[in-house]
Amino acid sequence: MYRAPVDEIAFTLKHVCGLGDLQQNTRYAELGDDLVDAIVAEAGRFAAEEIAPLNAVADKHGTPLQDGKVTTPPGWREAYHAWIDGGWNGLSADPESGGQGLPQMLSAAALEMWNSGSMSFAIGPTLTIGAVEAMEKHASDELKAKYLARLVSGEWMGTMNLTEPQAGSDLNALRARAERNDDGTYRIFGQKIFITYGDHDLTDNIIHMVLARLPDAPAGTRGISLFLVPKFLVGDDGALGARNDVRVAGVEHKMGIHGSPTCTMIYGDDGGATGWLIGEENRGLACMFTMMNNARLAVGIQGLGVAERAYQHALNYAVERKQGRAPGDKGEGMSPIARHPDIKRMLLTMKSKTQVARAICYACAHAIDMTSIADDDEGRTFWNERAGLLTPIAKALSTDFGVEVASLGVQIHGGMGYIEETGAAQHLRDARIAPIYEGTNGIQSIDLVMRKLPQSGGTQINGFIAELKAIADEVAASNRPEFGATADRLNASIRDLEEATEFMLSAQAEGRIADALSGATPYLRVAGLSLGGALLAKGALRSVSEPAARLAERTLLARSFCETVLGETAGLKSDIVLSAEAIQAFDAEALAS
Amino acid sequence: MYRAPVDEIAFTLKHVCGLGDLQQNTRYAELGDDLVDAIVAEAGRFAAEEIAPLNAVADKHGTPLQDGKVTTPPGWREAYHAWIDGGWNGLSADPESGGQGLPQMLSAAALEMWNSGSMSFAIGPTLTIGAVEAMEKHASDELKAKYLARLVSGEWMGTMNLTEPQAGSDLNALRARAERNDDGTYRIFGQKIFITYGDHDLTDNIIHMVLARLPDAPAGTRGISLFLVPKFLVGDDGALGARNDVRVAGVEHKMGIHGSPTCTMIYGDDGGATGWLIGEENRGLACMFTMMNNARLAVGIQGLGVAERAYQHALNYAVERKQGRAPGDKGEGMSPIARHPDIKRMLLTMKSKTQVARAICYACAHAIDMTSIADDDEGRTFWNERAGLLTPIAKALSTDFGVEVASLGVQIHGGMGYIEETGAAQHLRDARIAPIYEGTNGIQSIDLVMRKLPQSGGTQINGFIAELKAIADEVAASNRPEFGATADRLNASIRDLEEATEFMLSAQAEGRIADALSGATPYLRVAGLSLGGALLAKGALRSVSEPAARLAERTLLARSFCETVLGETAGLKSDIVLSAEAIQAFDAEALAS
């Protein structure tokens, strides 16, 4: 059972992450608070009533491949069509292509709830939206005219084809080939693996976005082009024509997200799949980055969505399950385990990490929206850098939190948590992919440290830190004893972030690249935890005009996170500044068998 | 593929965890270093060659229940019989019952390797050994004569039947009934769940140890008795007779350890299962604790065993898999990912956490052995308390590390880690049960804080802390720059442990029980991390006469753990002293739907 936390989501959008900045812009003139609330409520209703019940079914049923066709779990086709009929697929797409033109913040909120409903279900449309974004920015008008509206509506779905067996994190090693035809189309050849929704029965056509190399392309990532390869060729009248030369060769047997078909795709077995170039030749990576950046945020939101579902699952169990007698409990018999301090600790950690992931993901969406409405170069640069800074944090921290929260959910269930019928284990199995795909969390950390910290000579990161400090100061100035040690812990973590940032910027300035790389993972966590603590505190500060119970709840949550989780930053900071030498001295190859 | 780390295991036994103390005792007069090495090597060979290849098969095959019978995976029966033919089952059992009478330390070492081979396989005999220990201490001579030798040899296996649907962590709620027969036997009725190896085809008989209540028993845990209930009744001549009134009603579908049948057992559907009392009426819990304490260490060793397997798996993959160019790598093409700093960080963390779990589990076994050879009350009390202190740490920290290490193993594999065929995910799924069963890790933490810290008025814990300090001092005095910040970090963590211990002892002295319970989980981790850092450092200190490469490897491992992981204690300590108020203020029940 899942209950969409629509109040908390709307509050976080409006009062923590700056939806108001967008509402004041002429582009979103019609986006009043009532409309926001209505969209969130209706997306939540759909997630809870239509999607959530499909999650366990999908885990059990999987997506079998038979006679070259992938079947989705029972009920999925109906749910998908109800979902696109509601207009949800094109929520943030350009109205010119039939989209609703709403901000990414609202997409993020809706996507959270769809992921809480079922991560396997929500991931399909995420890929389609990535394809839409790449086409909106880079495709020719002709391609747009033929494909875009049907991708925006969800009548057709899209895929991203990057990975090959030898090319995962390193796209330099990509080998798929494209050859020019005389009519301006291309013949595509090669094998792609781990292709999410590579084949399925939800839609009549599937539009693959495929990275491949032209025969005369330069080596490395500067020789990669992006092609649109439809499963069925599309006539000028829009009618489906012949089957293209692309087929699904296998569906992976995975630890989780069994409802999401992860396919091996073969292009060009029979003379070449017909493809159309998107953007320019050899500039495919830039097009792909358009898809990937938003996909990274979308994966962070998967971590968030599963965390919320796992938290609710564990909370409901803890209230019902009785064992032992909690301290101070005077009643007869056993207490609900939700009254035992150790269980409360776990529930609080689950709840606060979930809310941190929410606030960071929405803040990242806000920065993306601000970039697109900025009316001058300065604003555009600032918000683009801010989005760049927040994207790896949103992806990595939220997905790590997804796993941590789901694992605590299993733990709270005790032995029942390990039994598949209970459903707690599925959340953990599902969540475990998110720190891996769309750039492993290690890659995110390296991106943060090597590309994002040096933005504008460090001005962006230092401004970001100053914003966190301002929140800590506001907590201190509020003089509310209910905050406990929040301000102190927040300030301590921000100091850790400052020191770690100095270390990273100096290491790069001095060419000690391996030192920076060695500490990248703990650096991202320091930054994410500090930001998370600050955003929870901001939520509490902005709740003073809310009902007293919500103010108390948000204050307790911020306090608990700062007193319980945020202390991690001290150890992470010393790790960053101390451990590079030992890491580099470690010769793993000498130890392998 | 698994290669038994026999050198590291033998070194840890001898030079880190005090096997020499036992070798000097007359009881183990024949246990020379050569014999130790030979036992470790042969156990390792069996684990690597006979058990390890069964692990993936078992995950896929499971243990289906058909016509009331459970079938183990292909090859298991043969492997089990080869294993008992090797005399491994009775390694530490009393020679009077046919055991080898070896110390628990050697059992622990062998058990580690069997768990690396296959956790599902190793857990069966663990339960049998628990039954043997309970019988050795508490059973009548008549019962011993009939059952003990055949349990020690492994001809029959044993089970532990505690859990019922409403009685998990809280045995007060136990309902299974026992009624007296005129001939001194009992009729047993009730349902037990989560019974490991409750039914299987490895042996011709299964000896169940069952907790149940007599009709006139007091309420709560003081009214629980322990009964021996064989699957097949045994004649005075030892021949198998009629089927007893116990049956398996179901096998759970679990997240992992698919090779271990987790059964629902029904006793007394047809008039009552015939049982024999072990120990005294209403004193069953004391008998069960004999089994449970050693079982807790055994579960800690499961975490260790899976961690070692997952580490080797990831290490071998990281050396073979090539992606990107590592900093400073001058060669052509892509580097093995084992050269990338972020991967090295993960491998080092996996390796050091595994070695910490090993040293703590062996140290716990050492304390158990020292208790049994102590020749005066003072020594017995000291070592019994030490074993009591180390058991919850060994169980909880090693099983948490098992999950953490296995999860890093998945991460190092990238997308391949999420595909079941790779095997990395199985380690994580298998490891995830260990923090739950045999007393959740929350229960272990509460046991540590509420029962073990107050031992001898705090003398035991304070002496333990003093021993850790002595190691940190020795590191500092060694003046070896290769230790980096080891001594500093170790001292800092020991100070955190001291402060946290003071907080816990004061809280209890002042009746602030909820405060102590609120911080129990982070307290256990502070104690375990400090101990782990100290034991790794001790290993490095004791390696000065080893080959230079081993000295360098152990020093780097200690240093890396202390610089990378040990910094956690700062945050955990502040968590312990700060967070109790927020935790207690959290009203989870008000939030449930």
mmCIF file of C-alpha atoms in Angstrom, chain B residues 251-421:
data_model
loop_
_atom_site.group_PDB
_atom_site.id
_atom_site.type_symbol
_atom_site.label_atom_id
_atom_site.label_comp_id
_atom_site.label_asym_id
_atom_site.label_seq_id
_atom_site.Cartn_x
_atom_site.Cartn_y
_atom_site.Cartn_z
ATOM 1 C CA VAL B 251 9.237 -23.505 2.506
ATOM 2 C CA GLU B 252 9.743 -19.747 2.388
ATOM 3 C CA HIS B 253 10.537 -17.884 -0.804
ATOM 4 C CA LYS B 254 13.418 -15.724 0.356
ATOM 5 C CA MET B 255 15.597 -12.921 -0.961
ATOM 6 C CA GLY B 256 18.673 -15.127 -0.705
ATOM 7 C CA ILE B 257 20.273 -18.258 0.779
ATOM 8 C CA HIS B 258 18.020 -20.201 -1.570
ATOM 9 C CA GLY B 259 19.971 -23.382 -0.844
ATOM 10 C CA SER B 260 18.934 -23.282 2.811
ATOM 11 C CA PRO B 261 15.378 -24.565 3.313
ATOM 12 C CA THR B 262 13.520 -22.195 5.664
ATOM 13 C CA CYS B 263 10.545 -24.193 6.845
ATOM 14 C CA THR B 264 7.249 -23.787 8.590
ATOM 15 C CA MET B 265 6.953 -26.781 10.923
ATOM 16 C CA ILE B 266 3.733 -28.171 12.347
ATOM 17 C CA TYR B 267 3.958 -30.214 15.526
ATOM 18 C CA GLY B 268 1.139 -32.350 16.824
ATOM 19 C CA ASP B 269 -1.455 -32.258 14.072
ATOM 20 C CA ASP B 270 -2.140 -35.923 14.725
ATOM 21 C CA GLY B 271 -2.230 -36.238 18.495
ATOM 22 C CA GLY B 272 1.105 -34.731 19.431
ATOM 23 C CA ALA B 273 4.732 -35.100 18.423
ATOM 24 C CA THR B 274 6.701 -37.189 20.888
ATOM 25 C CA GLY B 275 9.383 -35.138 22.595
ATOM 26 C CA TRP B 276 11.993 -35.622 25.294
ATOM 27 C CA LEU B 277 12.848 -32.913 27.812
ATOM 28 C CA ILE B 278 16.339 -31.423 27.658
ATOM 29 C CA GLY B 279 17.485 -30.014 30.987
ATOM 30 C CA GLU B 280 14.792 -29.093 33.477
ATOM 31 C CA GLU B 281 11.185 -28.109 32.921
ATOM 32 C CA ASN B 282 10.747 -24.349 32.488
ATOM 33 C CA ARG B 283 14.475 -23.866 32.125
ATOM 34 C CA GLY B 284 14.520 -24.236 28.376
ATOM 35 C CA LEU B 285 15.656 -20.724 27.709
ATOM 36 C CA ALA B 286 18.961 -21.302 29.505
ATOM 37 C CA CYS B 287 19.555 -24.367 27.321
ATOM 38 C CA MET B 288 18.621 -22.395 24.252
ATOM 39 C CA PHE B 289 21.028 -19.626 25.175
ATOM 40 C CA THR B 290 23.839 -22.160 25.027
ATOM 41 C CA MET B 291 22.909 -22.745 21.438
ATOM 42 C CA MET B 292 22.191 -19.124 20.690
ATOM 43 C CA ASN B 293 25.439 -17.591 21.890
ATOM 44 C CA ASN B 294 27.569 -19.766 19.686
ATOM 45 C CA ALA B 295 25.040 -19.426 16.903
ATOM 46 C CA ARG B 296 25.458 -15.659 17.124
ATOM 47 C CA LEU B 297 29.172 -15.959 16.556
ATOM 48 C CA ALA B 298 28.453 -18.423 13.754
ATOM 49 C CA VAL B 299 26.186 -15.878 12.082
ATOM 50 C CA GLY B 300 28.896 -13.241 12.422
ATOM 51 C CA ILE B 301 31.152 -15.688 10.617
ATOM 52 C CA GLN B 302 28.572 -15.936 7.830
ATOM 53 C CA GLY B 303 28.981 -12.193 7.309
ATOM 54 C CA LEU B 304 32.740 -12.671 7.244
ATOM 55 C CA GLY B 305 32.615 -15.625 4.861
ATOM 56 C CA VAL B 306 30.379 -13.894 2.338
ATOM 57 C CA ALA B 307 32.477 -10.718 2.595
ATOM 58 C CA GLU B 308 35.661 -12.622 1.693
ATOM 59 C CA ARG B 309 33.942 -14.297 -1.256
ATOM 60 C CA ALA B 310 32.473 -11.010 -2.492
ATOM 61 C CA TYR B 311 35.847 -9.293 -2.146
ATOM 62 C CA GLN B 312 37.650 -11.911 -4.209
ATOM 63 C CA HIS B 313 34.865 -11.840 -6.792
ATOM 64 C CA ALA B 314 35.102 -8.052 -7.163
ATOM 65 C CA LEU B 315 38.899 -8.011 -7.098
ATOM 66 C CA ASN B 316 39.149 -10.504 -9.930
ATOM 67 C CA TYR B 317 36.581 -8.615 -11.966
ATOM 68 C CA ALA B 318 38.321 -5.279 -11.375
ATOM 69 C CA VAL B 319 41.618 -6.670 -12.595
ATOM 70 C CA GLU B 320 40.070 -8.088 -15.764
ATOM 71 C CA ARG B 321 37.578 -5.371 -16.663
ATOM 72 C CA LYS B 322 39.026 -2.442 -18.574
ATOM 73 C CA GLN B 323 37.426 0.994 -18.811
ATOM 74 C CA GLY B 324 38.921 4.472 -19.122
ATOM 75 C CA ARG B 325 42.456 5.525 -18.383
ATOM 76 C CA ALA B 326 43.684 5.544 -14.801
ATOM 77 C CA PRO B 327 45.715 8.585 -13.711
ATOM 78 C CA GLY B 328 49.388 8.012 -14.387
ATOM 79 C CA ASP B 329 48.712 4.986 -16.565
ATOM 80 C CA LYS B 330 51.031 5.270 -19.544
ATOM 81 C CA GLY B 331 50.079 2.107 -21.435
ATOM 82 C CA GLU B 332 48.020 1.828 -24.594
ATOM 83 C CA GLY B 333 44.253 1.595 -24.444
ATOM 84 C CA MET B 334 42.017 1.257 -21.426
ATOM 85 C CA SER B 335 43.211 0.503 -17.889
ATOM 86 C CA PRO B 336 41.961 -2.300 -15.685
ATOM 87 C CA ILE B 337 39.413 -0.609 -13.451
ATOM 88 C CA ALA B 338 41.442 -1.893 -10.476
ATOM 89 C CA ARG B 339 43.814 1.010 -11.201
ATOM 90 C CA HIS B 340 41.184 3.739 -10.834
ATOM 91 C CA PRO B 341 41.388 5.433 -7.423
ATOM 92 C CA ASP B 342 37.658 5.187 -6.751
ATOM 93 C CA ILE B 343 37.675 1.432 -7.433
ATOM 94 C CA LYS B 344 40.795 1.003 -5.312
ATOM 95 C CA ARG B 345 38.994 2.792 -2.492
ATOM 96 C CA MET B 346 36.137 0.314 -2.714
ATOM 97 C CA LEU B 347 38.441 -2.707 -2.901
ATOM 98 C CA LEU B 348 40.465 -1.494 0.076
ATOM 99 C CA THR B 349 37.304 -0.934 2.083
ATOM 100 C CA MET B 350 36.065 -4.411 1.173
ATOM 101 C CA LYS B 351 39.373 -6.001 2.096
ATOM 102 C CA SER B 352 39.839 -4.142 5.360
ATOM 103 C CA LYS B 353 36.259 -4.702 6.525
ATOM 104 C CA THR B 354 36.616 -8.380 5.742
ATOM 105 C CA GLN B 355 39.831 -8.634 7.741
ATOM 106 C CA VAL B 356 38.235 -6.699 10.623
ATOM 107 C CA ALA B 357 35.323 -9.127 10.681
ATOM 108 C CA ARG B 358 37.771 -12.028 10.636
ATOM 109 C CA ALA B 359 39.864 -10.718 13.514
ATOM 110 C CA ILE B 360 36.816 -9.879 15.656
ATOM 111 C CA CYS B 361 35.151 -13.256 15.071
ATOM 112 C CA TYR B 362 38.338 -15.148 15.861
ATOM 113 C CA ALA B 363 38.924 -12.973 18.937
ATOM 114 C CA CYS B 364 35.430 -13.876 20.098
ATOM 115 C CA ALA B 365 36.119 -17.576 19.549
ATOM 116 C CA HIS B 366 39.368 -17.134 21.478
ATOM 117 C CA ALA B 367 37.485 -15.713 24.459
ATOM 118 C CA ILE B 368 35.066 -18.655 24.363
ATOM 119 C CA ASP B 369 38.002 -21.083 24.299
ATOM 120 C CA MET B 370 39.750 -19.234 27.117
ATOM 121 C CA THR B 371 36.602 -19.502 29.228
ATOM 122 C CA SER B 372 36.568 -23.244 28.835
ATOM 123 C CA ILE B 373 40.251 -23.747 29.704
ATOM 124 C CA ALA B 374 40.359 -21.202 32.537
ATOM 125 C CA ASP B 375 41.643 -22.877 35.704
ATOM 126 C CA ASP B 376 40.293 -20.428 38.246
ATOM 127 C CA ASP B 377 37.117 -18.438 38.853
ATOM 128 C CA GLU B 378 38.758 -15.134 38.131
ATOM 129 C CA GLY B 379 39.964 -16.258 34.731
ATOM 130 C CA ARG B 380 36.674 -17.930 33.935
ATOM 131 C CA THR B 381 34.713 -14.809 34.855
ATOM 132 C CA PHE B 382 37.018 -12.544 32.911
ATOM 133 C CA TRP B 383 36.937 -14.606 29.719
ATOM 134 C CA ASN B 384 33.255 -15.343 29.999
ATOM 135 C CA GLU B 385 32.609 -11.632 30.241
ATOM 136 C CA ARG B 386 34.980 -10.961 27.378
ATOM 137 C CA ALA B 387 33.159 -13.512 25.237
ATOM 138 C CA GLY B 388 29.896 -11.882 26.273
ATOM 139 C CA LEU B 389 31.235 -8.482 25.244
ATOM 140 C CA LEU B 390 32.582 -9.665 21.907
ATOM 141 C CA THR B 391 29.676 -11.882 20.824
ATOM 142 C CA PRO B 392 27.181 -9.114 19.971
ATOM 143 C CA ILE B 393 29.951 -7.111 18.294
ATOM 144 C CA ALA B 394 31.104 -10.109 16.266
ATOM 145 C CA LYS B 395 27.549 -10.892 15.241
ATOM 146 C CA ALA B 396 26.358 -7.398 14.381
ATOM 147 C CA LEU B 397 29.456 -5.733 12.969
ATOM 148 C CA SER B 398 30.483 -8.721 10.864
ATOM 149 C CA THR B 399 27.016 -9.123 9.398
ATOM 150 C CA ASP B 400 26.680 -5.400 8.697
ATOM 151 C CA PHE B 401 30.095 -5.539 7.067
ATOM 152 C CA GLY B 402 28.982 -8.602 5.114
ATOM 153 C CA VAL B 403 26.171 -6.558 3.569
ATOM 154 C CA GLU B 404 28.339 -3.479 3.045
ATOM 155 C CA VAL B 405 31.145 -5.456 1.421
ATOM 156 C CA ALA B 406 28.787 -7.442 -0.801
ATOM 157 C CA SER B 407 27.060 -4.217 -1.856
ATOM 158 C CA LEU B 408 30.406 -2.668 -2.813
ATOM 159 C CA GLY B 409 31.100 -5.844 -4.764
ATOM 160 C CA VAL B 410 27.939 -5.282 -6.788
ATOM 161 C CA GLN B 411 28.953 -1.656 -7.336
ATOM 162 C CA ILE B 412 32.433 -2.546 -8.608
ATOM 163 C CA HIS B 413 30.824 -4.864 -11.156
ATOM 164 C CA GLY B 414 28.743 -1.972 -12.507
ATOM 165 C CA GLY B 415 25.795 -3.063 -14.623
ATOM 166 C CA MET B 416 27.101 -6.622 -14.638
ATOM 167 C CA GLY B 417 26.714 -6.697 -10.867
ATOM 168 C CA TYR B 418 22.965 -6.377 -11.205
ATOM 169 C CA ILE B 419 22.704 -9.323 -13.589
ATOM 170 C CA GLU B 420 22.159 -12.519 -11.629
ATOM 171 C CA GLU B 421 24.403 -14.670 -13.794
#
